[in-house]
Tab-separated table of C-alpha atoms and ligand atoms in Angstrom:
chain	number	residue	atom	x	y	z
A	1	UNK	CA	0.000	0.000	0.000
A	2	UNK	CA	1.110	3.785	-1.068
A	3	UNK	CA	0.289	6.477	0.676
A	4	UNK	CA	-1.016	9.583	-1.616
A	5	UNK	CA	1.507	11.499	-2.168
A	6	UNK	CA	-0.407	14.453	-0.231
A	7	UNK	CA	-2.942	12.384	2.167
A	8	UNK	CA	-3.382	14.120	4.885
A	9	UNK	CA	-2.265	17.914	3.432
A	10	UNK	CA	-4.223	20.828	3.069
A	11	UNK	CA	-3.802	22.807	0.168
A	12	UNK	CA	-4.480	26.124	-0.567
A	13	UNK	CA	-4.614	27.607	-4.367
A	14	UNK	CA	-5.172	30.438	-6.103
A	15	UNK	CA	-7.048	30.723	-10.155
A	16	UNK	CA	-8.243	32.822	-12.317
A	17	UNK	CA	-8.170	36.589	-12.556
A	18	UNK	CA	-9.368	39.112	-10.117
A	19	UNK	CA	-12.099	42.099	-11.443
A	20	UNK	CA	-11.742	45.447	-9.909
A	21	UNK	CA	-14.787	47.062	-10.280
A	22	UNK	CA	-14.858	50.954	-11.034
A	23	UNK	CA	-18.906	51.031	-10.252
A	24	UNK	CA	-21.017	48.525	-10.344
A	25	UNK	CA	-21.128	47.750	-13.571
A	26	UNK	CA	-17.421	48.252	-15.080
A	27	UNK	CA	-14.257	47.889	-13.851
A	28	UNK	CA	-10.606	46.132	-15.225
A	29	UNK	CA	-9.742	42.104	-15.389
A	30	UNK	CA	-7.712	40.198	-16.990
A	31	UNK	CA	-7.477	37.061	-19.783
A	32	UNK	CA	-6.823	34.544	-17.116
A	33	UNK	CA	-8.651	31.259	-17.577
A	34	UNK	CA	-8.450	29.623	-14.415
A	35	UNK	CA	-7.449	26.444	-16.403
A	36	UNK	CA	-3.825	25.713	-14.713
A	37	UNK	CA	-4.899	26.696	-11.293
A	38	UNK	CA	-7.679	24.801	-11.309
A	39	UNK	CA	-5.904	21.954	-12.961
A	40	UNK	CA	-3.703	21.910	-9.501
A	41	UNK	CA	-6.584	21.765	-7.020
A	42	UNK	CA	-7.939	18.807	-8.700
A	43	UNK	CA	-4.052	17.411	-8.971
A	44	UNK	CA	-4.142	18.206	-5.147
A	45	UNK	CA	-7.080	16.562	-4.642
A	46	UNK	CA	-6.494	12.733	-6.819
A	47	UNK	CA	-3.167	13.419	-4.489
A	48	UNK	CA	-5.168	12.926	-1.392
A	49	UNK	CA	-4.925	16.602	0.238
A	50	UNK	CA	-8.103	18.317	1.216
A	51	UNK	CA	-8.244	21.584	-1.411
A	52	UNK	CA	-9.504	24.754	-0.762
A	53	UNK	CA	-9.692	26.752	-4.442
A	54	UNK	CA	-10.203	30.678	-4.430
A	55	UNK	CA	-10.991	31.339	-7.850
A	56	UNK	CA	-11.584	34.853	-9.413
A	57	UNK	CA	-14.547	35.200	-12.072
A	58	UNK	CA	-13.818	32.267	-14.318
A	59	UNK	CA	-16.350	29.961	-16.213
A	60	UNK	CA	-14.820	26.191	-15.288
A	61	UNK	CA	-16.512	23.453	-13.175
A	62	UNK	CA	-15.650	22.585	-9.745
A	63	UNK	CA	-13.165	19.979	-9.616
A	64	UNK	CA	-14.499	17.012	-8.018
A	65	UNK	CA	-13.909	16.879	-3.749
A	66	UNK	CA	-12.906	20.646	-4.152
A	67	UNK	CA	-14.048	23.246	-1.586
A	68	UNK	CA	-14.142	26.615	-3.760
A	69	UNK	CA	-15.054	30.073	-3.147
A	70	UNK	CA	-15.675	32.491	-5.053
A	71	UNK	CA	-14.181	35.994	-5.184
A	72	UNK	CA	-13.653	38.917	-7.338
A	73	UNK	CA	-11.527	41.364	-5.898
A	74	UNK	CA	-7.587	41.143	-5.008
A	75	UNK	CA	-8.969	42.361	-1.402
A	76	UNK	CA	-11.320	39.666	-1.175
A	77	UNK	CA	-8.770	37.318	-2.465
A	78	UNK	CA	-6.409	38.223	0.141
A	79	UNK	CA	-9.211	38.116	2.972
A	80	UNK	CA	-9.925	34.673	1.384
A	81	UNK	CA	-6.520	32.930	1.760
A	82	UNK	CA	-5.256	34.499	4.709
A	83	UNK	CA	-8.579	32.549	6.324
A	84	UNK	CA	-7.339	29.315	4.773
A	85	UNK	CA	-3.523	29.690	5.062
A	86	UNK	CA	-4.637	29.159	8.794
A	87	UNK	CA	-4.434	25.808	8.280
A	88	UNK	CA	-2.848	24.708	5.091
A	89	UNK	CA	0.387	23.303	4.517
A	90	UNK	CA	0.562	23.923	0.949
A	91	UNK	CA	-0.172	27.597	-0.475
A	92	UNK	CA	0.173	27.326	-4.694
A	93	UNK	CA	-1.012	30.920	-6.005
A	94	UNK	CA	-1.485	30.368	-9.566
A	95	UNK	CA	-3.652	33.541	-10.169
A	96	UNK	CA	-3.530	36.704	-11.833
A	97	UNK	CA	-4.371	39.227	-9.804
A	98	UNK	CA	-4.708	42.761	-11.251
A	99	UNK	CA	-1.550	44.542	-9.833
A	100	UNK	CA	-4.188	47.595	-9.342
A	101	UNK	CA	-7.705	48.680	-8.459
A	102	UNK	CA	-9.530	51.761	-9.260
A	103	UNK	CA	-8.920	54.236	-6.149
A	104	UNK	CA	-12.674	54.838	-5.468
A	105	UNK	CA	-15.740	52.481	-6.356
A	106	UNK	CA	-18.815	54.539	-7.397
A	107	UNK	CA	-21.869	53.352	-5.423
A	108	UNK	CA	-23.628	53.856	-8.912
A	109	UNK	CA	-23.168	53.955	-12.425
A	110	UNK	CA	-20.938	56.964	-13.465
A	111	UNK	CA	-22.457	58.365	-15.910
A	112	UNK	CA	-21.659	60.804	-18.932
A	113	UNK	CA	-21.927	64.264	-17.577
A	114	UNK	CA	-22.281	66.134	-21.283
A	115	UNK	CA	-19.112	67.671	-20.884
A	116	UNK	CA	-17.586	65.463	-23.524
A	117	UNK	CA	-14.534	64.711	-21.025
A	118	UNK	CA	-14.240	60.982	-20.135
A	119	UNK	CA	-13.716	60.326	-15.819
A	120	UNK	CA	-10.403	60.283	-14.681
A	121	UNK	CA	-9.968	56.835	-12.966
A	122	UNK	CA	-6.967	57.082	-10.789
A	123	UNK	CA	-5.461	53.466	-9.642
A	124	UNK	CA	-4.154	52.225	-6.514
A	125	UNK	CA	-1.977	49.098	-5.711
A	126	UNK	CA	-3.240	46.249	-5.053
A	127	UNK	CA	-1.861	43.814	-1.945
A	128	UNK	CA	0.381	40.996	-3.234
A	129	UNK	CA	-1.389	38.157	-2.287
A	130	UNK	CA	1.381	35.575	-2.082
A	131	UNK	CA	4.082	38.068	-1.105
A	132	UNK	CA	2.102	38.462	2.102
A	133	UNK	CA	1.409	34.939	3.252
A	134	UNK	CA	4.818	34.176	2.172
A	135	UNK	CA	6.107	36.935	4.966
A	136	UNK	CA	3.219	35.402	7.535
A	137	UNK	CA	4.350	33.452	10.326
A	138	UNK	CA	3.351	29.919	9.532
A	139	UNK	CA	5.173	30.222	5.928
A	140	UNK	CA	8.374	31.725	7.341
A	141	UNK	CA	8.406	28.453	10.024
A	142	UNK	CA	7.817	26.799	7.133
A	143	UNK	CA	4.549	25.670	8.573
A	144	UNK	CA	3.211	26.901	4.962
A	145	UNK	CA	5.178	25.735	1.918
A	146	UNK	CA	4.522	28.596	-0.939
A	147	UNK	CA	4.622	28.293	-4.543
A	148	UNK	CA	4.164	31.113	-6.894
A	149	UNK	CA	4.375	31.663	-11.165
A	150	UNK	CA	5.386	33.293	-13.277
A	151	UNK	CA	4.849	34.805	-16.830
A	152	UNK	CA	7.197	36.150	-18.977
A	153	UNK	CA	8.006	36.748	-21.926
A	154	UNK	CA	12.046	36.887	-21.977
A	155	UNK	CA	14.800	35.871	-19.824
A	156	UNK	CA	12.647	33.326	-17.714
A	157	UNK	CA	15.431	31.786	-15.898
A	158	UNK	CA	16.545	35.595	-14.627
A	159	UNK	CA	13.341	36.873	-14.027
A	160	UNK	CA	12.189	33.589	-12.109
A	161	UNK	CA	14.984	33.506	-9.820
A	162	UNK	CA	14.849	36.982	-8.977
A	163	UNK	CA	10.807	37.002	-8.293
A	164	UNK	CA	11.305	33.135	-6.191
A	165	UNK	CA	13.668	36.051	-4.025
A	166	UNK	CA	11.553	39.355	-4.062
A	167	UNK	CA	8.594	37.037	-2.742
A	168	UNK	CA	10.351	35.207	-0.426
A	169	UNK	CA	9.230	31.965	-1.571
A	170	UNK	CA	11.400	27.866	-1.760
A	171	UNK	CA	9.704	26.963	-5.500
A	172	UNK	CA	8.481	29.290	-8.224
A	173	UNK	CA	7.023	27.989	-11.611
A	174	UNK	CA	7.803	29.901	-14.871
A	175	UNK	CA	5.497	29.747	-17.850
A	176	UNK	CA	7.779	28.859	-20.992
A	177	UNK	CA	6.772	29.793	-24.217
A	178	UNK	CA	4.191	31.942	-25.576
A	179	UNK	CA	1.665	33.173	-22.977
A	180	UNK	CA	-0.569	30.353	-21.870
A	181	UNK	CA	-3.320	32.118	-21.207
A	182	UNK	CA	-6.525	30.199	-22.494
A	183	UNK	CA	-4.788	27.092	-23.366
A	184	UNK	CA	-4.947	23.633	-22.533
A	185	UNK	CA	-1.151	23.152	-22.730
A	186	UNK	CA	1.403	24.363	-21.335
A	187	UNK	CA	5.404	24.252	-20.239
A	188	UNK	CA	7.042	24.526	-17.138
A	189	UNK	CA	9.973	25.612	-15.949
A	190	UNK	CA	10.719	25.044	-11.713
A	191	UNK	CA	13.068	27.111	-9.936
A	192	UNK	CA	14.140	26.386	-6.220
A	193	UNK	CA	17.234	26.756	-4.221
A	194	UNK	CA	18.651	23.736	-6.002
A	195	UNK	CA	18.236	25.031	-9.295
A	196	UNK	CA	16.097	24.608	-12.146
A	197	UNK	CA	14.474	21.783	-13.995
A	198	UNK	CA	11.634	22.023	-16.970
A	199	UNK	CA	8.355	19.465	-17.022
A	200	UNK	CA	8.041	18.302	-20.506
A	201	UNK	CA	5.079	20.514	-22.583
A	202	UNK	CA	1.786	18.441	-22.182
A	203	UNK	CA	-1.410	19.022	-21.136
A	204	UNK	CA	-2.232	21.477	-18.194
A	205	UNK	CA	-3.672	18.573	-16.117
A	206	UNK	CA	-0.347	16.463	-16.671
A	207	UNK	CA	1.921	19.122	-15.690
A	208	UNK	CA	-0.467	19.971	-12.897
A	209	UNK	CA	-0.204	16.274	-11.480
A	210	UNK	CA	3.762	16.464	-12.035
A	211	UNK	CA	3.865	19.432	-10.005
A	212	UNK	CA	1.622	18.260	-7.226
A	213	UNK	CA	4.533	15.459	-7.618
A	214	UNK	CA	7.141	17.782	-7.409
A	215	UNK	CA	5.923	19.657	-4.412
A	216	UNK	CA	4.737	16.291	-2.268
A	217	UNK	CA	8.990	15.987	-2.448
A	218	UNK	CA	9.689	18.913	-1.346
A	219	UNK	CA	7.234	19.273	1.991
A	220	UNK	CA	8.696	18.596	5.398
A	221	UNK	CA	7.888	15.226	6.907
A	222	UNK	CA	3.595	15.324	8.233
A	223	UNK	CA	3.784	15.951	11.838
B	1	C5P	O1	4.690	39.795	-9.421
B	1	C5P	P1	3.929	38.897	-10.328
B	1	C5P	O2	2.495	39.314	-10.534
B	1	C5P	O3	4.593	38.594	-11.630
B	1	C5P	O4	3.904	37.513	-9.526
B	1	C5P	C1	3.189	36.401	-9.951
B	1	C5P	C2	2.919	35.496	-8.791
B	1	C5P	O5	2.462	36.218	-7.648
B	1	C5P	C3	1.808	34.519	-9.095
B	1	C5P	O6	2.025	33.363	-8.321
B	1	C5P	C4	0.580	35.284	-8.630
B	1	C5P	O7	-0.499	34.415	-8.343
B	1	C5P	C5	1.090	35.974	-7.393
B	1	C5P	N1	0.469	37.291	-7.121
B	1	C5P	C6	-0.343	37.456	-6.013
B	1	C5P	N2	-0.883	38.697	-5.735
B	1	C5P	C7	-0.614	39.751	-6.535
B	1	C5P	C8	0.214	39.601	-7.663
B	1	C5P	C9	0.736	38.349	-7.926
B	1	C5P	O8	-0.593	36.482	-5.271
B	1	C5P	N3	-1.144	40.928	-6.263
């Protein structure tokens, strides 16, 4: 008999984009599908770990066994997984969150004044989600074992070793090739203190299953 590579585990993940809404119609997103994060939760979940999936506005079915909620904001987001990071061993943050949020949110639909000049919509920052579990107590006893991506579009290698740093986190997972966005497949490189080491291009539910794989080595021995 084999254990499940993550029996007993509770993982946390992040999918999808966020929307920051201007007024309560409009406001900015993102083309983020969902489809790798949630990929991972259900990974997570054939692994044996209980899942908890915060997922942005995306248009994908619940993996099976998955507990998800629903969010649109980065704020919410945040509020989300700093509730479940609580408890979870595993954070994996594979959404895009808008890096900024309209500064005010009109309690009604701004409308066209007649002056011909368009509203100025000023933007603020918005919190960096995995930056700020990563500095949280449980992840820096390494309670919490965090894993972010990243997208680019040059110099992967560079730019994910210097983001695994400026967030402070053991594994971060670069995108190669072309933006995945939308996609089924997808290629990935991983970048830890040991190095790096590409998963073969396949399907987003195969490379989600090798990383789930991947980061099963890495935890610390279940207490
Ligand atoms: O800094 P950048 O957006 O490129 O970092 C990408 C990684 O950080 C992803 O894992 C993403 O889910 C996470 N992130 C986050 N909160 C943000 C921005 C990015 O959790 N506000």
């Amino acid at each position: 008999f084999q254990p499940k590579a993550l029996a007993g585990r509770r993982v946390l993940v992040t999918a999808g984009p966020t929307f920051e809404a201007m007024d309560p119609i409009r406001g900015i997103t993102n083309h983020s599908s969902g489809k790798m994060g949630f990929a991972i939760a259900r990974a997570a979940r054939e692994a044996g770990a209980q899942v908890t999936l915060v997922a942005g506005p995306v248009s994908l079915p619940t993996p099976r066994g998955v507990t998800r909620l629903d969010v649109q904001s980065a704020r919410q987001m945040l509020q989300a997984c700093e509730a479940g990071a609580r408890q979870a061993d595993v954070f994996i943050a594979t959404a895009a969150v808008a890096d900024w949020r309209p500064e005010v949110q009109a309690d009604h639909k701004i409308k066209k004044d007649g002056s011909g000049q368009p509203p100025a919509v000023r933007f603020v920052e918005n919190p960096d989600i995995l930056a700020t579990l990563a500095q949280g107590e449980r992840a820096r006893s390494g309670a919490l074992y965090c894993v972010g991506f990243a997208a680019e579009s040059e110099n992967l290698v560079a730019h994910a070793r210097a983001k695994r740093g400026r967030k402070g986190i053991p594994l971060l997972v670069g995108n190669i090739g072309p933006l995945a966005f939308g996609r089924d497949d997808n290629e990935l490189l991983l970048v830890d203190e040991h190095g790096e080491q590409a998963l073969p291009p396949g399907p987003k539910l195969v490379l989600a299953r090798q990383l789930i794989a991947q980061i099963a080595r890495r935890l610390r021995p279940a207490a």
